[in-house]
């Protein structure tokens, strides 16, 4: 039996449900274009892009733990105009490009969205209102009314699909997702990293130069899965599941919980892009074993 891994995501056609998450290998346009041509990749997401260039934080910016990473890069990016110039030189993309972006207020969010959406290589936008430790950003994503306002304003000017990357650092994750949907978002990405800290017992001080960081990897998975499950029950727009996926079974679990596609981050940083092929093969074998023809059939199946 040949199984079908294709998914439709808010108007985008993905060869597989496997997406490169924002912040992983995605800083240069050329690199993203190369990765987008890998056969088992459904879509690629850029690092979050802002209006102005940002250097990010000095080292140390990452702590490696047995169960994941805590990272605190400080949103380093070249700014939207330079990033678009990089895309001009990147050549063609083999799968849809999702542009992750941020702003410190609703006007700035709208301005970045307008500029970034103009580029023909950009298939969809993902609004990062959930970076857990950069002040001015994390505050937006935990307030349903602010997220609604941002989405409504962006959608007034941008006709490409808009996803909102949700924060797990609130008990309002469903409310924020609902507010985004009601304001016209085309989907949500659930979820960003969990706000975390690491302390050096010898030096008696926090390890990361930014003090706080975002926890990703296996420790995040059950939390992210719970968020997807709760959102799917209550909100009727597509969900990109994200958080600690490291095996094909994790992909299956996220889709059973209600994700239409799944973004991979930490595992790619750890093991490289070969993982996409591995997970796609595992997913195909799972569907064959279950006698299920299309991966689309398992979306939300755990809610029956
Ligand atoms: C950073 C941004 C994020 O959205 C996140 O989840 C973790 C880290 C950063 O650039 O520091």
Short mmCIF file of C-alpha atoms and ligand atoms in Angstrom, two decimals:
data_model
loop_
_atom_site.label_atom_id
_atom_site.label_comp_id
_atom_site.label_asym_id
_atom_site.label_seq_id
_atom_site.Cartn_x
_atom_site.Cartn_y
_atom_site.Cartn_z
CA UNK A 1 0.00 0.00 0.00
CA UNK A 2 1.37 3.41 -0.86
CA UNK A 3 0.46 6.05 1.67
CA UNK A 4 -0.07 9.73 1.02
CA UNK A 5 1.89 12.14 3.23
CA UNK A 6 0.65 15.31 1.53
CA UNK A 7 -1.21 17.87 3.62
CA UNK A 8 -2.95 21.13 2.81
CA UNK A 9 -2.22 23.83 5.31
CA UNK A 10 -4.28 27.00 4.97
CA UNK A 11 -3.91 27.00 1.20
CA UNK A 12 -0.31 25.73 1.11
CA UNK A 13 0.43 22.35 -0.41
CA UNK A 14 2.97 20.41 1.64
CA UNK A 15 4.63 17.19 0.37
CA UNK A 16 4.80 15.97 3.98
CA UNK A 17 3.54 17.37 7.31
CA UNK A 18 7.16 17.94 8.45
CA UNK A 19 8.20 21.59 8.77
CA UNK A 20 11.54 23.12 9.74
CA UNK A 21 10.74 25.20 12.86
CA UNK A 22 11.74 28.84 13.21
CA UNK A 23 15.19 29.52 14.61
CA UNK A 24 16.79 26.29 13.36
CA UNK A 25 19.33 26.56 10.50
CA UNK A 26 17.13 29.26 9.04
CA UNK A 27 19.11 32.45 9.37
CA UNK A 28 20.45 32.70 5.83
CA UNK A 29 18.13 32.73 2.83
CA UNK A 30 20.43 30.53 0.77
CA UNK A 31 20.58 27.85 3.48
CA UNK A 32 16.80 27.83 3.81
CA UNK A 33 16.41 27.45 0.04
CA UNK A 34 18.77 24.43 0.08
CA UNK A 35 16.92 22.80 2.99
CA UNK A 36 13.55 23.44 1.33
CA UNK A 37 14.60 21.12 -1.51
CA UNK A 38 14.95 18.06 0.75
CA UNK A 39 12.39 15.56 -0.47
CA UNK A 40 10.70 14.82 2.86
CA UNK A 41 10.35 18.45 3.96
CA UNK A 42 6.89 20.00 3.84
CA UNK A 43 7.84 23.62 4.49
CA UNK A 44 10.63 25.71 6.04
CA UNK A 45 10.37 28.57 8.52
CA UNK A 46 12.79 31.49 8.82
CA UNK A 47 14.37 32.73 12.02
CA UNK A 48 12.19 35.53 13.41
CA UNK A 49 12.74 38.75 11.49
CA UNK A 50 12.16 42.24 12.89
CA UNK A 51 12.06 45.74 11.44
CA UNK A 52 15.63 46.61 12.44
CA UNK A 53 18.77 44.43 12.65
CA UNK A 54 19.47 42.91 16.08
CA UNK A 55 22.81 41.52 17.24
CA UNK A 56 21.30 39.23 19.83
CA UNK A 57 22.89 38.43 23.16
CA UNK A 58 26.57 37.64 23.85
CA UNK A 59 27.59 34.08 24.74
CA UNK A 60 26.60 31.91 26.49
CA UNK A 61 23.31 31.69 24.60
CA UNK A 62 22.56 27.99 24.94
CA UNK A 63 22.51 25.38 27.70
CA UNK A 64 22.40 21.71 26.70
CA UNK A 65 20.45 19.49 29.09
CA UNK A 66 19.79 15.73 29.00
CA UNK A 67 16.17 16.47 28.07
CA UNK A 68 16.45 19.51 25.79
CA UNK A 69 17.98 22.94 25.31
CA UNK A 70 17.52 26.29 26.97
CA UNK A 71 18.35 28.95 24.41
CA UNK A 72 18.52 32.67 24.69
CA UNK A 73 19.81 34.07 21.40
CA UNK A 74 18.04 37.41 21.80
CA UNK A 75 16.36 37.33 18.39
CA UNK A 76 19.48 37.99 16.29
CA UNK A 77 18.48 38.87 12.72
CA UNK A 78 19.58 41.15 9.90
CA UNK A 79 16.35 43.19 9.82
CA UNK A 80 13.59 42.80 7.28
CA UNK A 81 15.12 44.74 4.36
CA UNK A 82 18.42 42.81 4.47
CA UNK A 83 16.58 39.56 4.89
CA UNK A 84 14.54 40.21 1.76
CA UNK A 85 17.76 40.96 -0.13
CA UNK A 86 19.02 37.54 1.02
CA UNK A 87 15.86 35.92 -0.29
CA UNK A 88 16.41 37.63 -3.65
CA UNK A 89 19.75 35.85 -3.89
CA UNK A 90 18.61 32.54 -2.46
CA UNK A 91 17.33 31.06 -5.72
CA UNK A 92 14.16 28.97 -5.85
CA UNK A 93 12.53 27.17 -2.94
CA UNK A 94 11.52 23.50 -3.17
CA UNK A 95 8.75 23.80 -0.58
CA UNK A 96 6.72 26.65 0.91
CA UNK A 97 8.60 29.29 2.88
CA UNK A 98 7.00 30.51 6.10
CA UNK A 99 8.42 33.85 7.25
CA UNK A 100 8.58 34.20 11.03
CA UNK A 101 8.47 37.81 12.20
CA UNK A 102 8.04 39.96 15.30
CA UNK A 103 7.53 43.55 16.37
CA UNK A 104 7.47 45.43 19.66
CA UNK A 105 4.00 46.83 19.13
CA UNK A 106 1.08 46.38 16.77
CA UNK A 107 2.14 49.08 14.32
CA UNK A 108 5.62 47.60 14.03
CA UNK A 109 4.23 44.06 13.65
CA UNK A 110 2.03 45.32 10.83
CA UNK A 111 4.87 47.16 9.13
CA UNK A 112 7.16 44.09 9.14
CA UNK A 113 4.30 41.89 7.91
CA UNK A 114 3.55 44.21 5.00
CA UNK A 115 7.19 44.30 3.88
CA UNK A 116 7.87 40.60 4.29
CA UNK A 117 4.64 39.48 2.60
CA UNK A 118 5.54 41.40 -0.54
CA UNK A 119 8.35 38.98 -1.36
CA UNK A 120 7.23 36.39 -3.89
CA UNK A 121 9.23 33.60 -2.17
CA UNK A 122 7.18 33.98 1.03
CA UNK A 123 4.18 31.61 1.11
CA UNK A 124 2.92 32.39 4.61
CA UNK A 125 3.73 34.40 7.72
CA UNK A 126 4.20 33.26 11.31
CA UNK A 127 3.84 35.95 13.95
CA UNK A 128 6.19 35.36 16.88
CA UNK A 129 4.51 36.94 19.88
CA UNK A 130 5.86 34.29 22.21
CA UNK A 131 9.64 34.54 22.50
CA UNK A 132 9.73 33.92 26.25
CA UNK A 133 12.51 36.28 27.32
CA UNK A 134 12.75 39.32 25.05
CA UNK A 135 10.77 42.04 26.76
CA UNK A 136 8.15 43.69 24.63
CA UNK A 137 7.46 40.44 22.73
CA UNK A 138 6.42 37.87 25.32
CA UNK A 139 3.93 40.32 26.84
CA UNK A 140 1.91 40.52 23.60
CA UNK A 141 1.43 36.78 23.16
CA UNK A 142 -0.19 36.15 26.54
CA UNK A 143 -2.93 38.75 26.03
CA UNK A 144 -5.80 37.54 23.80
CA UNK A 145 -7.00 41.08 23.04
CA UNK A 146 -3.55 42.25 21.87
CA UNK A 147 -3.07 39.16 19.70
CA UNK A 148 -6.52 39.73 18.16
CA UNK A 149 -5.65 43.36 17.44
CA UNK A 150 -2.33 42.42 15.83
CA UNK A 151 -3.89 39.70 13.68
CA UNK A 152 -6.78 41.89 12.54
CA UNK A 153 -4.42 44.69 11.58
CA UNK A 154 -1.98 42.44 9.70
CA UNK A 155 -4.82 40.71 7.85
CA UNK A 156 -6.11 44.10 6.73
CA UNK A 157 -2.98 44.56 4.64
CA UNK A 158 -1.66 41.05 3.99
CA UNK A 159 -3.48 38.39 2.00
CA UNK A 160 -1.02 35.55 2.57
CA UNK A 161 -1.84 32.94 5.26
CA UNK A 162 -1.01 34.17 8.75
CA UNK A 163 -0.09 31.83 11.61
CA UNK A 164 0.37 32.93 15.21
CA UNK A 165 3.04 31.15 17.23
CA UNK A 166 1.52 30.68 20.66
CA UNK A 167 3.15 30.88 24.05
CA UNK A 168 2.94 27.99 26.51
CA UNK A 169 3.81 30.47 29.28
CA UNK A 170 0.18 31.23 30.12
CA UNK A 171 -2.95 29.43 31.21
CA UNK A 172 -4.70 31.29 28.37
CA UNK A 173 -3.28 29.33 25.43
CA UNK A 174 -6.75 28.33 24.18
CA UNK A 175 -8.11 31.85 24.67
CA UNK A 176 -5.19 33.32 22.71
CA UNK A 177 -5.71 30.77 19.92
CA UNK A 178 -9.43 31.57 19.83
CA UNK A 179 -8.75 35.31 19.74
CA UNK A 180 -6.33 34.80 16.86
CA UNK A 181 -8.86 32.68 14.95
CA UNK A 182 -11.71 35.13 15.48
CA UNK A 183 -9.50 37.99 14.30
CA UNK A 184 -8.79 36.16 11.04
CA UNK A 185 -5.61 34.13 11.61
CA UNK A 186 -5.30 31.22 9.19
CA UNK A 187 -3.64 28.94 11.74
CA UNK A 188 -1.67 28.72 14.96
CA UNK A 189 1.68 27.16 15.77
CA UNK A 190 1.54 25.47 19.15
CA UNK A 191 3.85 26.13 20.88
CA UNK A 192 6.94 28.28 21.39
CA UNK A 193 9.48 27.48 24.13
CA UNK A 194 8.84 27.49 27.89
CA UNK A 195 10.52 30.28 29.85
CA UNK A 196 13.37 28.73 31.80
CA UNK A 197 16.63 29.43 33.60
CA UNK A 198 19.90 27.61 34.29
CA UNK A 199 22.21 28.43 37.21
CA UNK A 200 25.91 27.63 37.55
CA UNK A 201 26.42 26.20 41.05
CA UNK A 202 30.17 26.94 41.04
CA UNK A 203 29.93 30.53 39.83
CA UNK A 204 26.70 31.04 41.80
CA UNK A 205 25.03 32.91 38.95
CA UNK A 206 22.74 32.36 35.96
CA UNK A 207 24.53 30.72 33.01
CA UNK A 208 22.86 32.48 30.08
CA UNK A 209 23.95 36.05 29.37
CA UNK A 210 20.28 36.91 28.88
CA UNK A 211 19.53 35.13 32.21
CA UNK A 212 16.23 33.66 30.92
CA UNK A 213 15.84 31.40 27.93
CA UNK A 214 13.36 29.12 26.19
CA UNK A 215 13.23 25.40 27.00
CA UNK A 216 12.79 23.15 23.96
CA UNK A 217 13.28 19.45 23.25
CA UNK A 218 11.78 16.32 24.83
CA UNK A 219 10.96 18.08 28.14
CA UNK A 220 8.60 20.38 26.22
CA UNK A 221 6.79 17.68 24.27
CA UNK A 222 3.99 16.67 26.66
CA UNK A 223 3.21 20.34 27.37
CA UNK A 224 3.08 21.19 23.66
CA UNK A 225 0.97 18.11 22.98
CA UNK A 226 -1.51 19.14 25.67
CA UNK A 227 -1.74 22.63 24.15
CA UNK A 228 -2.45 21.20 20.68
CA UNK A 229 -5.08 18.84 22.14
CA UNK A 230 -6.87 21.64 24.00
CA UNK A 231 -6.77 24.07 21.06
CA UNK A 232 -8.07 21.47 18.60
CA UNK A 233 -11.10 20.88 20.83
CA UNK A 234 -12.03 24.55 20.98
CA UNK A 235 -10.73 26.37 17.91
CA UNK A 236 -11.41 25.63 14.28
CA UNK A 237 -8.25 26.68 12.43
CA UNK A 238 -5.28 24.49 11.43
CA UNK A 239 -2.58 23.86 14.02
CA UNK A 240 1.14 23.37 13.41
CA UNK A 241 2.29 21.23 16.34
CA UNK A 242 5.70 22.20 17.68
CA UNK A 243 7.70 21.25 20.76
CA UNK A 244 10.17 18.47 21.35
CA UNK A 245 9.31 16.21 18.43
CA UNK A 246 12.13 13.71 18.06
CA UNK A 247 10.63 10.54 16.59
CA UNK A 248 7.98 9.59 14.04
CA UNK A 249 5.76 8.52 16.93
CA UNK A 250 5.94 12.06 18.31
CA UNK A 251 4.76 13.29 14.88
CA UNK A 252 1.89 10.78 15.01
CA UNK A 253 0.94 11.86 18.54
CA UNK A 254 0.84 15.56 17.59
CA UNK A 255 -1.36 14.79 14.59
CA UNK A 256 -3.68 12.57 16.63
CA UNK A 257 -3.96 15.48 19.10
CA UNK A 258 -5.07 17.74 16.25
CA UNK A 259 -2.02 19.13 14.43
CA UNK A 260 -2.30 19.30 10.64
CA UNK A 261 1.49 19.56 10.39
CA UNK A 262 4.42 19.34 12.79
CA UNK A 263 7.47 21.60 13.12
CA UNK A 264 10.88 20.21 14.11
CA UNK A 265 13.47 22.22 15.97
CA UNK A 266 15.82 20.84 18.63
CA UNK A 267 16.12 17.42 17.01
CA UNK A 268 17.36 19.04 13.78
CA UNK A 269 19.89 21.14 15.70
CA UNK A 270 21.08 17.91 17.34
CA UNK A 271 21.02 15.41 14.46
CA UNK A 272 20.80 17.40 11.23
CA UNK A 273 18.35 17.47 8.35
CA UNK A 274 18.60 13.70 7.69
CA UNK A 275 16.00 13.39 10.45
CA UNK A 276 13.30 14.61 8.05
CA UNK A 277 13.77 11.50 5.87
CA UNK A 278 13.84 9.21 8.91
CA UNK A 279 10.61 10.62 10.33
CA UNK A 280 8.84 10.57 6.95
CA UNK A 281 9.74 6.89 6.52
CA UNK A 282 8.59 6.08 10.05
CA UNK A 283 5.34 7.94 9.48
CA UNK A 284 4.70 6.06 6.22
CA UNK A 285 5.35 2.70 7.88
CA UNK A 286 3.00 3.59 10.75
CA UNK A 287 0.20 4.47 8.32
CA UNK A 288 0.79 1.28 6.29
CA UNK A 289 0.70 -0.83 9.44
CA UNK A 290 -2.58 0.80 10.44
CA UNK A 291 -4.06 0.50 6.94
CA UNK A 292 -4.51 4.27 6.70
CA UNK A 293 -4.05 5.71 3.19
CA UNK A 294 -3.54 9.39 3.98
CA UNK A 295 -1.83 11.13 6.87
CA UNK A 296 -4.69 13.64 6.76
CA UNK A 297 -6.97 10.97 8.22
CA UNK A 298 -5.18 10.90 11.56
CA UNK A 299 -5.53 14.64 12.32
CA UNK A 300 -7.52 14.94 15.54
CA UNK A 301 -8.26 11.22 15.67
CA UNK A 302 -7.58 10.98 19.42
CA UNK A 303 -10.65 13.15 20.10
CA UNK A 304 -13.19 10.52 19.02
C1 LIG B 1 14.61 32.99 21.06
C2 LIG B 1 13.41 33.23 20.41
C3 LIG B 1 12.32 32.39 20.60
O1 LIG B 1 11.12 32.59 20.02
C4 LIG B 1 12.46 31.29 21.44
O2 LIG B 1 11.43 30.48 21.62
C5 LIG B 1 13.67 31.03 22.07
C6 LIG B 1 14.74 31.89 21.88
C7 LIG B 1 15.75 33.91 20.92
O3 LIG B 1 16.03 34.41 19.81
O4 LIG B 1 16.42 34.17 21.92
#
